[in-house]
Amino acid sequence: MLTCALLVAPLIAGVSGCAGSPDPLSAKPYDAADQISFSGDGDGRKADPDKPLEVTAKGDDSRITDVTAIDAAGRYVRGELAEDGKHWRSTVPLAAGAHYTLKVSTEDSNGAPGRRTVDFSTSSARRLLKVTFGPKAGEYGVGQPITAKLSRPVKDPSARAVIERALKVDSRPAVEGVWHWVDSRNLHYRPQEYWPAHATITAHSNLKGIRIGGGLYGGDAKSLRLTTGDRLEALTDSGTHQMTVKRNGVPIRTIPITTGMPGFDTRNGIKVVLAKESAVRMTGASIGLGAGSYDLMVYWAARVTKSGEYVHAAPWSTGSQGYANVSHGCTGMSTANAEWFFNTVRLGDIVQVVNSNGEDMAAFSNGYGDWNMAWADWRKGSAVSGGQSDTTPADSARLRPQV
C-alpha cells in the first residue's frame, strides 16, 4: 500500500502542474476571414458554375482542416484537400443559379482553430434543358409508360447519363424500372413487367441547375403523379376471331370480333389504349383506297396505334364477327360489345393481338409498343444501365384511322 501511494502522488502532482496550461483545441474558433480566400471572393460577382470552387489558405501560418459546401437544396459539393492543407478544390460541378453556404475550418501555427462561413451564389445558366413528363396526371392502366421529353436534343453519352440519373421515378408498391432513350429528345420509363394494379407512381427531376455538358444546364421540370387501376388486358386472337378481356387475371367477357383482312392485317403484339373517342370519322381515302370506298362515322372507338388502329363498333360486319377477318386493320365488334369495351377500358390498358398475319407492333413510333421489347434490350437503351440508343422512329406510313 505504501508503494502504491508513492506512485500515485507524482501523477497527481503532474496533473495539477499542467492545470494552468491552455489547450488550443478547447479554444473558441477565431475568425479566419483574413487567412482564407475562395474563387470569386470579394469581386462582387456571382461565381461561375463552369469553374471549380477553390479555397486557399493565405500565408505560412495557417492551413485548412475541413471544407463544407452545400446548396439550398441540401446537396453537398465533393472536393479534395491538398496534403499540406493549403488548397481545397471541388471535384464536382456547381449548380447554376444556386445559393451556397461555404464553411471552412482552419488552424494556425499554434494549433488554434479558426472558422470562416461565406454565403455565395452562382450565375444563371445561359442554355437550359427543360424536361416535360408524361402522360398527364390521372389514373391509367398498368401498361402506361412514363415519358420524358427534352427541350433540346442530347446525343453525348456522358450528358445522357447525367440527365438519366437526375430523372427519378418511384412507385408504391416499389418495382424496378429503367429509362430507355427513344431518340435524342425522348425517354420512356417502364418496369420489367407491367405496373402493379392500384399503384401510385411519381416522376420528378433533380436536374435543375446541374451542369449537363457543353454549357448546358438543367432547368425546371414539373413533377408528375399518376395511379393505376385494375390490371385490364384484352387478348385479341385473329385466328379464333375472339377477344378475351381479363380483369386482374380473371376473364370477364369474351367478344366475337373481326380483324384485318389480307393486305390490311392487324399488327401483332402488345398495344396500349392511347385515346377514347365516342365517335370518329373513318374514310377509305385515309389509307390509300379510292375516295368513294367508304366514309363512315364510327362509334365507341378506343385507339391503340397512332396509325389508326381502333377497337370499335362495326355493325356492318356482325355476320363475320367470330368467323372471318374483313376489316381494314381495326378490331370490330357489335355496337353493344363496343360500348361495353369503351366504358370498361381506360388509357394505358393493354390490348394484345396474336395470330394475325400482320407486321409486329413497333416499339415507339406508332404508340406505346414499349412492352414488345425484351427487358435485356430495353436496358441497353439506358445511358446508365447498359448502353445508349438513338433509335430513329419508323413504321409511320399509315397515319389515319382504319376500319
mmCIF file of C-alpha atoms in Angstrom:
data_model
loop_
_atom_site.group_PDB
_atom_site.id
_atom_site.type_symbol
_atom_site.label_atom_id
_atom_site.label_comp_id
_atom_site.label_asym_id
_atom_site.label_seq_id
_atom_site.Cartn_x
_atom_site.Cartn_y
_atom_site.Cartn_z
ATOM 1 C CA MET A 1 0.000 0.000 0.000
ATOM 2 C CA LEU A 2 2.866 2.372 0.732
ATOM 3 C CA THR A 3 4.404 1.663 -2.700
ATOM 4 C CA CYS A 4 1.138 2.401 -4.488
ATOM 5 C CA ALA A 5 0.705 5.678 -2.627
ATOM 6 C CA LEU A 6 4.165 6.816 -3.636
ATOM 7 C CA LEU A 7 3.410 6.035 -7.293
ATOM 8 C CA VAL A 8 0.087 7.868 -7.336
ATOM 9 C CA ALA A 9 1.386 11.036 -5.732
ATOM 10 C CA PRO A 10 3.657 12.122 -8.625
ATOM 11 C CA LEU A 11 0.821 11.524 -11.057
ATOM 12 C CA ILE A 12 -1.477 13.837 -9.119
ATOM 13 C CA ALA A 13 1.235 16.391 -8.895
ATOM 14 C CA GLY A 14 1.808 16.185 -12.623
ATOM 15 C CA VAL A 15 -1.857 16.820 -13.345
ATOM 16 C CA SER A 16 -2.044 19.776 -11.020
ATOM 17 C CA GLY A 17 1.113 21.176 -12.546
ATOM 18 C CA CYS A 18 -0.487 21.235 -16.064
ATOM 19 C CA ALA A 19 -3.787 22.738 -14.997
ATOM 20 C CA GLY A 20 -2.755 26.250 -15.910
ATOM 21 C CA SER A 21 -1.569 25.430 -19.488
ATOM 22 C CA PRO A 22 -4.016 26.473 -22.269
ATOM 23 C CA ASP A 23 -5.361 23.733 -24.575
ATOM 24 C CA PRO A 24 -5.628 25.131 -28.133
ATOM 25 C CA LEU A 25 -8.279 22.545 -29.076
ATOM 26 C CA SER A 26 -10.602 23.817 -26.351
ATOM 27 C CA ALA A 27 -10.424 27.440 -27.515
ATOM 28 C CA LYS A 28 -13.321 29.070 -29.344
ATOM 29 C CA PRO A 29 -12.561 29.222 -33.116
ATOM 30 C CA TYR A 30 -11.286 32.598 -34.193
ATOM 31 C CA ASP A 31 -12.450 34.445 -37.318
ATOM 32 C CA ALA A 32 -10.239 33.183 -40.140
ATOM 33 C CA ALA A 33 -11.518 35.663 -42.752
ATOM 34 C CA ASP A 34 -8.046 37.155 -43.218
ATOM 35 C CA GLN A 35 -6.443 33.752 -43.665
ATOM 36 C CA ILE A 36 -8.799 32.261 -46.267
ATOM 37 C CA SER A 37 -9.788 33.180 -49.811
ATOM 38 C CA PHE A 38 -12.015 31.373 -52.279
ATOM 39 C CA SER A 39 -12.575 31.714 -56.033
ATOM 40 C CA GLY A 40 -14.624 34.834 -56.766
ATOM 41 C CA ASP A 41 -14.127 36.191 -53.263
ATOM 42 C CA GLY A 42 -14.549 39.956 -52.972
ATOM 43 C CA ASP A 43 -15.191 40.784 -56.619
ATOM 44 C CA GLY A 44 -18.925 41.355 -56.109
ATOM 45 C CA ARG A 45 -19.859 38.959 -58.872
ATOM 46 C CA LYS A 46 -21.606 35.612 -58.760
ATOM 47 C CA ALA A 47 -19.430 32.514 -59.027
ATOM 48 C CA ASP A 48 -19.076 30.879 -62.427
ATOM 49 C CA PRO A 49 -20.642 27.388 -62.284
ATOM 50 C CA ASP A 50 -18.437 26.302 -65.193
ATOM 51 C CA LYS A 51 -15.361 26.688 -62.955
ATOM 52 C CA PRO A 52 -14.445 24.653 -59.860
ATOM 53 C CA LEU A 53 -14.790 26.155 -56.390
ATOM 54 C CA GLU A 54 -11.333 26.721 -54.889
ATOM 55 C CA VAL A 55 -10.383 27.614 -51.310
ATOM 56 C CA THR A 56 -6.841 28.752 -50.436
ATOM 57 C CA ALA A 57 -5.048 29.361 -47.135
ATOM 58 C CA LYS A 58 -3.067 32.616 -47.134
ATOM 59 C CA GLY A 59 0.460 32.838 -45.774
ATOM 60 C CA ASP A 60 2.550 30.222 -43.994
ATOM 61 C CA ASP A 61 0.940 30.399 -40.546
ATOM 62 C CA SER A 62 -2.359 28.630 -41.247
ATOM 63 C CA ARG A 63 -3.749 25.625 -43.015
ATOM 64 C CA ILE A 64 -7.198 24.313 -43.975
ATOM 65 C CA THR A 65 -8.508 21.371 -41.974
ATOM 66 C CA ASP A 66 -12.037 20.979 -43.375
ATOM 67 C CA VAL A 67 -14.325 22.433 -46.047
ATOM 68 C CA THR A 68 -18.101 22.007 -46.383
ATOM 69 C CA ALA A 69 -20.097 23.487 -49.257
ATOM 70 C CA ILE A 70 -23.840 22.867 -49.516
ATOM 71 C CA ASP A 71 -26.566 24.403 -51.679
ATOM 72 C CA ALA A 72 -30.072 25.454 -50.674
ATOM 73 C CA ALA A 73 -31.443 22.074 -51.795
ATOM 74 C CA GLY A 74 -29.155 20.262 -49.348
ATOM 75 C CA ARG A 75 -26.722 18.939 -51.955
ATOM 76 C CA TYR A 76 -23.090 18.736 -50.813
ATOM 77 C CA VAL A 77 -20.160 19.616 -53.056
ATOM 78 C CA ARG A 78 -17.433 16.978 -53.054
ATOM 79 C CA GLY A 79 -13.827 18.151 -53.131
ATOM 80 C CA GLU A 80 -10.192 17.342 -52.428
ATOM 81 C CA LEU A 81 -7.896 18.926 -49.822
ATOM 82 C CA ALA A 82 -4.164 19.151 -50.537
ATOM 83 C CA GLU A 83 -1.875 17.229 -48.194
ATOM 84 C CA ASP A 84 -0.294 20.427 -46.890
ATOM 85 C CA GLY A 85 -3.742 21.907 -46.124
ATOM 86 C CA LYS A 86 -3.089 24.952 -48.298
ATOM 87 C CA HIS A 87 -5.658 24.349 -51.016
ATOM 88 C CA TRP A 88 -9.101 22.741 -51.483
ATOM 89 C CA ARG A 89 -10.787 22.244 -54.872
ATOM 90 C CA SER A 90 -14.260 20.942 -55.754
ATOM 91 C CA THR A 91 -14.372 17.742 -57.811
ATOM 92 C CA VAL A 92 -17.987 18.028 -58.989
ATOM 93 C CA PRO A 93 -19.643 20.878 -60.924
ATOM 94 C CA LEU A 94 -21.512 23.599 -59.093
ATOM 95 C CA ALA A 95 -25.165 24.119 -59.942
ATOM 96 C CA ALA A 96 -26.137 27.179 -61.960
ATOM 97 C CA GLY A 97 -28.388 29.804 -60.375
ATOM 98 C CA ALA A 98 -27.923 28.258 -56.931
ATOM 99 C CA HIS A 99 -27.156 29.627 -53.452
ATOM 100 C CA TYR A 100 -24.356 28.013 -51.446
ATOM 101 C CA THR A 101 -23.062 28.137 -47.888
ATOM 102 C CA LEU A 102 -19.316 27.563 -47.595
ATOM 103 C CA LYS A 103 -17.803 26.652 -44.214
ATOM 104 C CA VAL A 104 -14.017 26.487 -43.870
ATOM 105 C CA SER A 105 -12.173 25.255 -40.767
ATOM 106 C CA THR A 106 -8.503 26.179 -40.204
ATOM 107 C CA GLU A 107 -5.763 26.068 -37.641
ATOM 108 C CA ASP A 108 -2.791 28.381 -37.093
ATOM 109 C CA SER A 109 0.826 27.502 -36.351
ATOM 110 C CA ASN A 110 -0.043 27.005 -32.665
ATOM 111 C CA GLY A 111 -2.915 24.634 -33.462
ATOM 112 C CA ALA A 112 -5.654 27.133 -32.565
ATOM 113 C CA PRO A 113 -8.842 26.551 -34.620
ATOM 114 C CA GLY A 114 -10.270 29.150 -36.989
ATOM 115 C CA ARG A 115 -13.543 29.317 -38.874
ATOM 116 C CA ARG A 116 -14.946 31.211 -41.848
ATOM 117 C CA THR A 117 -18.507 30.949 -43.188
ATOM 118 C CA VAL A 118 -19.454 32.532 -46.510
ATOM 119 C CA ASP A 119 -22.707 32.638 -48.484
ATOM 120 C CA PHE A 120 -22.410 32.988 -52.243
ATOM 121 C CA SER A 121 -24.453 32.379 -55.390
ATOM 122 C CA THR A 122 -23.637 31.068 -58.841
ATOM 123 C CA SER A 123 -24.643 32.807 -62.050
ATOM 124 C CA SER A 124 -27.611 31.550 -64.026
ATOM 125 C CA ALA A 125 -27.136 29.202 -66.953
ATOM 126 C CA ARG A 126 -27.283 30.638 -70.440
ATOM 127 C CA ARG A 127 -28.525 27.386 -72.019
ATOM 128 C CA LEU A 128 -31.194 25.407 -70.179
ATOM 129 C CA LEU A 129 -32.562 21.921 -70.777
ATOM 130 C CA LYS A 130 -36.186 21.594 -69.681
ATOM 131 C CA VAL A 131 -37.949 18.298 -69.095
ATOM 132 C CA THR A 132 -41.654 17.568 -69.549
ATOM 133 C CA PHE A 133 -43.015 14.367 -68.038
ATOM 134 C CA GLY A 134 -45.943 12.475 -69.495
ATOM 135 C CA PRO A 135 -48.695 11.482 -69.602
ATOM 136 C CA LYS A 136 -50.937 13.957 -67.789
ATOM 137 C CA ALA A 137 -51.670 13.234 -64.141
ATOM 138 C CA GLY A 138 -54.560 10.828 -63.572
ATOM 139 C CA GLU A 139 -55.478 7.153 -63.407
ATOM 140 C CA TYR A 140 -54.175 4.803 -66.106
ATOM 141 C CA GLY A 141 -53.897 1.163 -66.980
ATOM 142 C CA VAL A 142 -50.900 -0.900 -65.924
ATOM 143 C CA GLY A 143 -49.366 -0.665 -69.412
ATOM 144 C CA GLN A 144 -48.830 3.112 -69.388
ATOM 145 C CA PRO A 145 -45.128 4.052 -69.724
ATOM 146 C CA ILE A 146 -43.725 7.242 -68.183
ATOM 147 C CA THR A 147 -42.266 9.617 -70.764
ATOM 148 C CA ALA A 148 -39.764 12.470 -70.548
ATOM 149 C CA LYS A 149 -39.451 14.977 -73.377
ATOM 150 C CA LEU A 150 -36.350 17.197 -73.521
ATOM 151 C CA SER A 151 -36.380 20.749 -74.834
ATOM 152 C CA ARG A 152 -33.077 20.161 -76.646
ATOM 153 C CA PRO A 153 -31.510 17.113 -78.315
ATOM 154 C CA VAL A 154 -28.804 15.346 -76.316
ATOM 155 C CA LYS A 155 -26.545 12.801 -78.012
ATOM 156 C CA ASP A 156 -23.394 12.727 -75.903
ATOM 157 C CA PRO A 157 -23.382 9.525 -73.769
ATOM 158 C CA SER A 158 -21.938 11.237 -70.678
ATOM 159 C CA ALA A 159 -24.531 14.031 -70.868
ATOM 160 C CA ARG A 160 -27.286 11.437 -71.249
ATOM 161 C CA ALA A 161 -26.056 9.699 -68.120
ATOM 162 C CA VAL A 162 -26.219 12.962 -66.138
ATOM 163 C CA ILE A 163 -29.800 13.515 -67.281
ATOM 164 C CA GLU A 164 -30.921 9.958 -66.662
ATOM 165 C CA ARG A 165 -29.538 9.870 -63.130
ATOM 166 C CA ALA A 166 -31.463 13.047 -62.310
ATOM 167 C CA LEU A 167 -34.856 11.814 -63.597
ATOM 168 C CA LYS A 168 -36.429 9.854 -60.762
ATOM 169 C CA VAL A 169 -39.436 7.534 -60.912
ATOM 170 C CA ASP A 170 -40.822 5.954 -57.747
ATOM 171 C CA SER A 171 -43.782 3.663 -57.269
ATOM 172 C CA ARG A 172 -45.757 2.206 -54.396
ATOM 173 C CA PRO A 173 -45.543 -0.764 -54.337
ATOM 174 C CA ALA A 174 -41.934 -0.491 -55.478
ATOM 175 C CA VAL A 175 -40.826 -2.113 -58.742
ATOM 176 C CA GLU A 176 -37.566 -1.942 -60.680
ATOM 177 C CA GLY A 177 -37.658 0.219 -63.793
ATOM 178 C CA VAL A 178 -35.245 1.746 -66.301
ATOM 179 C CA TRP A 179 -35.212 4.731 -68.662
ATOM 180 C CA HIS A 180 -34.772 3.975 -72.368
ATOM 181 C CA TRP A 181 -33.601 6.629 -74.849
ATOM 182 C CA VAL A 182 -36.070 6.518 -77.740
ATOM 183 C CA ASP A 183 -34.122 9.235 -79.551
ATOM 184 C CA SER A 184 -32.077 12.302 -78.649
ATOM 185 C CA ARG A 185 -35.061 14.140 -77.110
ATOM 186 C CA ASN A 186 -37.373 11.433 -75.759
ATOM 187 C CA LEU A 187 -37.059 8.862 -72.984
ATOM 188 C CA HIS A 188 -39.536 6.202 -71.850
ATOM 189 C CA TYR A 189 -39.570 4.520 -68.442
ATOM 190 C CA ARG A 190 -41.118 1.134 -67.674
ATOM 191 C CA PRO A 191 -40.599 -1.762 -65.264
ATOM 192 C CA GLN A 192 -39.700 -5.246 -66.455
ATOM 193 C CA GLU A 193 -43.318 -6.347 -66.186
ATOM 194 C CA TYR A 194 -46.457 -4.199 -66.203
ATOM 195 C CA TRP A 195 -47.010 -1.772 -63.331
ATOM 196 C CA PRO A 196 -48.765 -3.281 -60.307
ATOM 197 C CA ALA A 197 -52.508 -2.717 -60.102
ATOM 198 C CA HIS A 198 -53.542 0.171 -57.844
ATOM 199 C CA ALA A 199 -50.023 1.595 -57.706
ATOM 200 C CA THR A 200 -49.012 5.224 -57.155
ATOM 201 C CA ILE A 201 -46.252 6.399 -59.479
ATOM 202 C CA THR A 202 -44.360 9.681 -59.209
ATOM 203 C CA ALA A 203 -41.764 11.198 -61.520
ATOM 204 C CA HIS A 204 -39.610 14.212 -60.727
ATOM 205 C CA SER A 205 -36.360 15.812 -61.841
ATOM 206 C CA ASN A 206 -33.291 16.706 -59.786
ATOM 207 C CA LEU A 207 -31.721 18.314 -62.844
ATOM 208 C CA LYS A 208 -32.322 21.985 -62.021
ATOM 209 C CA GLY A 209 -29.047 23.901 -62.063
ATOM 210 C CA ILE A 210 -26.974 20.780 -62.756
ATOM 211 C CA ARG A 211 -24.300 21.042 -65.439
ATOM 212 C CA ILE A 212 -25.046 18.562 -68.209
ATOM 213 C CA GLY A 213 -22.158 19.407 -70.507
ATOM 214 C CA GLY A 214 -21.236 21.726 -73.327
ATOM 215 C CA GLY A 215 -22.517 24.780 -71.449
ATOM 216 C CA LEU A 216 -25.949 23.146 -70.982
ATOM 217 C CA TYR A 217 -27.654 23.111 -67.568
ATOM 218 C CA GLY A 218 -30.808 21.552 -66.240
ATOM 219 C CA GLY A 219 -33.924 23.694 -65.962
ATOM 220 C CA ASP A 220 -37.242 23.429 -64.195
ATOM 221 C CA ALA A 221 -39.470 20.368 -64.521
ATOM 222 C CA LYS A 222 -42.975 19.884 -63.158
ATOM 223 C CA SER A 223 -43.306 16.641 -61.229
ATOM 224 C CA LEU A 224 -45.872 14.013 -62.230
ATOM 225 C CA ARG A 225 -48.129 11.774 -60.167
ATOM 226 C CA LEU A 226 -50.382 9.082 -61.572
ATOM 227 C CA THR A 227 -52.104 5.945 -60.350
ATOM 228 C CA THR A 228 -53.035 2.624 -61.911
ATOM 229 C CA GLY A 229 -56.390 0.891 -61.676
ATOM 230 C CA ASP A 230 -57.173 -2.795 -62.083
ATOM 231 C CA ARG A 231 -54.967 -4.805 -64.414
ATOM 232 C CA LEU A 232 -57.143 -4.935 -67.526
ATOM 233 C CA GLU A 233 -55.952 -6.936 -70.547
ATOM 234 C CA ALA A 234 -57.725 -7.621 -73.825
ATOM 235 C CA LEU A 235 -56.329 -10.595 -75.761
ATOM 236 C CA THR A 236 -57.345 -10.335 -79.418
ATOM 237 C CA ASP A 237 -56.943 -13.640 -81.279
ATOM 238 C CA SER A 238 -57.175 -13.063 -85.033
ATOM 239 C CA GLY A 239 -57.100 -16.808 -85.610
ATOM 240 C CA THR A 240 -60.145 -17.662 -83.490
ATOM 241 C CA HIS A 241 -61.835 -14.258 -84.074
ATOM 242 C CA GLN A 242 -62.397 -13.818 -80.345
ATOM 243 C CA MET A 243 -61.344 -11.192 -77.817
ATOM 244 C CA THR A 244 -60.977 -12.242 -74.177
ATOM 245 C CA VAL A 245 -60.991 -9.411 -71.634
ATOM 246 C CA LYS A 246 -59.434 -10.096 -68.234
ATOM 247 C CA ARG A 247 -59.512 -8.066 -65.048
ATOM 248 C CA ASN A 248 -56.694 -8.875 -62.620
ATOM 249 C CA GLY A 249 -56.128 -12.170 -64.440
ATOM 250 C CA VAL A 250 -59.775 -13.291 -64.373
ATOM 251 C CA PRO A 251 -61.736 -13.443 -67.690
ATOM 252 C CA ILE A 252 -64.777 -11.165 -67.526
ATOM 253 C CA ARG A 253 -66.024 -11.212 -71.140
ATOM 254 C CA THR A 254 -65.409 -12.997 -74.442
ATOM 255 C CA ILE A 255 -66.357 -10.999 -77.539
ATOM 256 C CA PRO A 256 -66.737 -12.166 -81.172
ATOM 257 C CA ILE A 257 -64.562 -9.930 -83.354
ATOM 258 C CA THR A 258 -63.199 -9.360 -86.823
ATOM 259 C CA THR A 259 -59.704 -8.052 -87.531
ATOM 260 C CA GLY A 260 -57.759 -7.017 -90.632
ATOM 261 C CA MET A 261 -58.325 -8.783 -93.939
ATOM 262 C CA PRO A 262 -55.343 -9.869 -96.115
ATOM 263 C CA GLY A 263 -53.446 -6.794 -97.212
ATOM 264 C CA PHE A 264 -54.728 -4.845 -94.189
ATOM 265 C CA ASP A 265 -53.741 -7.313 -91.484
ATOM 266 C CA THR A 266 -53.862 -6.063 -87.907
ATOM 267 C CA ARG A 267 -50.455 -5.685 -86.265
ATOM 268 C CA ASN A 268 -49.406 -8.406 -83.855
ATOM 269 C CA GLY A 269 -48.103 -7.509 -80.421
ATOM 270 C CA ILE A 270 -48.844 -5.598 -77.254
ATOM 271 C CA LYS A 271 -50.509 -2.205 -77.641
ATOM 272 C CA VAL A 272 -51.766 0.306 -75.108
ATOM 273 C CA VAL A 273 -55.007 2.279 -75.294
ATOM 274 C CA LEU A 274 -53.996 5.775 -76.427
ATOM 275 C CA ALA A 275 -57.350 7.546 -76.619
ATOM 276 C CA LYS A 276 -61.096 7.013 -76.421
ATOM 277 C CA GLU A 277 -63.337 8.654 -78.997
ATOM 278 C CA SER A 278 -67.087 8.121 -78.788
ATOM 279 C CA ALA A 279 -67.362 8.995 -82.489
ATOM 280 C CA VAL A 280 -64.689 9.250 -85.198
ATOM 281 C CA ARG A 281 -64.901 9.653 -88.979
ATOM 282 C CA MET A 282 -63.095 6.966 -90.971
ATOM 283 C CA THR A 283 -62.579 7.105 -94.740
ATOM 284 C CA GLY A 284 -61.028 4.800 -97.294
ATOM 285 C CA ALA A 285 -59.049 7.686 -98.762
ATOM 286 C CA SER A 286 -57.093 7.990 -95.486
ATOM 287 C CA ILE A 287 -55.489 4.567 -96.083
ATOM 288 C CA GLY A 288 -54.951 4.881 -99.805
ATOM 289 C CA LEU A 289 -58.235 3.474 -101.116
ATOM 290 C CA GLY A 290 -60.490 5.279 -103.559
ATOM 291 C CA ALA A 291 -62.301 8.338 -102.335
ATOM 292 C CA GLY A 292 -65.652 6.559 -102.631
ATOM 293 C CA SER A 293 -64.649 3.278 -100.989
ATOM 294 C CA TYR A 294 -66.111 4.146 -97.597
ATOM 295 C CA ASP A 295 -66.839 7.180 -95.437
ATOM 296 C CA LEU A 296 -68.269 6.278 -92.037
ATOM 297 C CA MET A 297 -68.926 7.696 -88.620
ATOM 298 C CA VAL A 298 -67.676 5.010 -86.245
ATOM 299 C CA TYR A 299 -68.766 4.833 -82.610
ATOM 300 C CA TRP A 300 -67.283 3.642 -79.330
ATOM 301 C CA ALA A 301 -63.716 3.729 -80.650
ATOM 302 C CA ALA A 302 -60.675 3.010 -78.453
ATOM 303 C CA ARG A 303 -57.475 3.927 -80.285
ATOM 304 C CA VAL A 304 -54.417 1.678 -79.902
ATOM 305 C CA THR A 305 -51.956 2.978 -82.560
ATOM 306 C CA LYS A 306 -51.065 6.370 -83.993
ATOM 307 C CA SER A 307 -51.513 4.955 -87.474
ATOM 308 C CA GLY A 308 -55.216 4.424 -86.877
ATOM 309 C CA GLU A 309 -55.947 1.016 -85.397
ATOM 310 C CA TYR A 310 -59.012 1.113 -83.152
ATOM 311 C CA VAL A 311 -61.236 -1.249 -81.262
ATOM 312 C CA HIS A 312 -64.707 -0.043 -82.272
ATOM 313 C CA ALA A 313 -68.299 -0.803 -83.123
ATOM 314 C CA ALA A 314 -68.737 -2.347 -86.596
ATOM 315 C CA PRO A 315 -72.447 -3.109 -87.039
ATOM 316 C CA TRP A 316 -71.913 -3.641 -90.794
ATOM 317 C CA SER A 317 -69.768 -6.752 -90.166
ATOM 318 C CA THR A 318 -71.688 -8.567 -87.430
ATOM 319 C CA GLY A 319 -72.181 -11.541 -89.760
ATOM 320 C CA SER A 320 -68.405 -12.029 -89.948
ATOM 321 C CA GLN A 321 -67.571 -11.336 -86.305
ATOM 322 C CA GLY A 322 -66.400 -14.543 -84.703
ATOM 323 C CA TYR A 323 -65.865 -16.180 -88.137
ATOM 324 C CA ALA A 324 -63.710 -14.105 -90.513
ATOM 325 C CA ASN A 325 -61.372 -11.129 -90.751
ATOM 326 C CA VAL A 326 -62.898 -8.465 -93.001
ATOM 327 C CA SER A 327 -61.719 -5.092 -91.595
ATOM 328 C CA HIS A 328 -59.043 -2.722 -92.858
ATOM 329 C CA GLY A 329 -56.902 -3.215 -89.758
ATOM 330 C CA CYS A 330 -59.145 -2.351 -86.827
ATOM 331 C CA THR A 331 -60.799 -4.745 -84.422
ATOM 332 C CA GLY A 332 -64.540 -4.628 -84.999
ATOM 333 C CA MET A 333 -67.370 -5.905 -82.811
ATOM 334 C CA SER A 334 -71.059 -5.357 -82.228
ATOM 335 C CA THR A 335 -72.246 -1.960 -81.041
ATOM 336 C CA ALA A 336 -73.262 -3.358 -77.640
ATOM 337 C CA ASN A 337 -69.899 -5.032 -77.096
ATOM 338 C CA ALA A 338 -68.008 -1.967 -78.316
ATOM 339 C CA GLU A 339 -69.895 0.304 -75.934
ATOM 340 C CA TRP A 340 -69.122 -2.079 -73.069
ATOM 341 C CA PHE A 341 -65.443 -2.215 -74.024
ATOM 342 C CA PHE A 342 -65.270 1.578 -74.386
ATOM 343 C CA ASN A 343 -66.756 2.096 -70.934
ATOM 344 C CA THR A 344 -64.601 -0.619 -69.331
ATOM 345 C CA VAL A 345 -61.094 0.283 -70.514
ATOM 346 C CA ARG A 346 -59.014 3.331 -69.586
ATOM 347 C CA LEU A 347 -55.991 4.879 -71.206
ATOM 348 C CA GLY A 348 -52.954 2.709 -70.586
ATOM 349 C CA ASP A 349 -54.862 -0.585 -70.587
ATOM 350 C CA ILE A 350 -53.380 -3.432 -72.620
ATOM 351 C CA VAL A 351 -54.643 -4.763 -75.943
ATOM 352 C CA GLN A 352 -52.591 -7.679 -77.272
ATOM 353 C CA VAL A 353 -53.082 -9.119 -80.768
ATOM 354 C CA VAL A 354 -51.962 -12.661 -81.600
ATOM 355 C CA ASN A 355 -52.202 -14.982 -84.612
ATOM 356 C CA SER A 356 -52.537 -12.205 -87.174
ATOM 357 C CA ASN A 357 -50.611 -12.202 -90.434
ATOM 358 C CA GLY A 358 -49.761 -8.538 -89.899
ATOM 359 C CA GLU A 359 -46.466 -6.887 -89.027
ATOM 360 C CA ASP A 360 -45.204 -6.741 -85.469
ATOM 361 C CA MET A 361 -46.090 -3.655 -83.436
ATOM 362 C CA ALA A 362 -43.217 -1.134 -83.426
ATOM 363 C CA ALA A 363 -41.776 -0.290 -80.018
ATOM 364 C CA PHE A 364 -42.002 3.500 -80.183
ATOM 365 C CA SER A 365 -43.097 5.094 -83.450
ATOM 366 C CA ASN A 366 -46.744 4.002 -83.527
ATOM 367 C CA GLY A 367 -47.989 4.442 -79.992
ATOM 368 C CA TYR A 368 -46.835 2.670 -76.852
ATOM 369 C CA GLY A 369 -45.330 -0.563 -78.114
ATOM 370 C CA ASP A 370 -42.736 -0.475 -75.320
ATOM 371 C CA TRP A 371 -43.746 -3.862 -73.921
ATOM 372 C CA ASN A 372 -42.807 -5.654 -77.146
ATOM 373 C CA MET A 373 -39.113 -5.093 -76.393
ATOM 374 C CA ALA A 374 -37.316 -7.727 -74.326
ATOM 375 C CA TRP A 375 -36.099 -6.477 -70.949
ATOM 376 C CA ALA A 376 -32.430 -7.071 -71.797
ATOM 377 C CA ASP A 377 -32.802 -4.964 -74.948
ATOM 378 C CA TRP A 378 -34.720 -2.302 -73.046
ATOM 379 C CA ARG A 379 -31.861 -1.924 -70.577
ATOM 380 C CA LYS A 380 -29.408 -1.468 -73.456
ATOM 381 C CA GLY A 381 -31.259 1.741 -74.295
ATOM 382 C CA SER A 382 -30.240 3.242 -70.947
ATOM 383 C CA ALA A 383 -27.185 5.505 -70.685
ATOM 384 C CA VAL A 384 -26.674 4.187 -67.158
ATOM 385 C CA SER A 385 -27.847 0.571 -67.136
ATOM 386 C CA GLY A 386 -26.250 -0.829 -70.241
ATOM 387 C CA GLY A 387 -25.560 1.462 -73.175
ATOM 388 C CA GLN A 388 -27.142 4.095 -75.367
ATOM 389 C CA SER A 389 -29.779 4.009 -78.070
ATOM 390 C CA ASP A 390 -30.547 6.647 -80.655
ATOM 391 C CA THR A 391 -33.450 4.916 -82.341
ATOM 392 C CA THR A 392 -34.924 6.590 -85.380
ATOM 393 C CA PRO A 393 -38.741 6.316 -85.411
ATOM 394 C CA ALA A 394 -40.045 4.075 -88.170
ATOM 395 C CA ASP A 395 -43.265 2.331 -89.180
ATOM 396 C CA SER A 396 -45.187 5.578 -89.601
ATOM 397 C CA ALA A 397 -46.525 5.118 -93.126
ATOM 398 C CA ARG A 398 -50.210 4.841 -92.271
ATOM 399 C CA LEU A 399 -51.343 7.698 -90.059
ATOM 400 C CA ARG A 400 -55.115 7.640 -90.484
ATOM 401 C CA PRO A 401 -57.968 5.640 -88.934
ATOM 402 C CA GLN A 402 -58.589 2.211 -90.452
ATOM 403 C CA VAL A 403 -61.825 0.254 -90.180
#
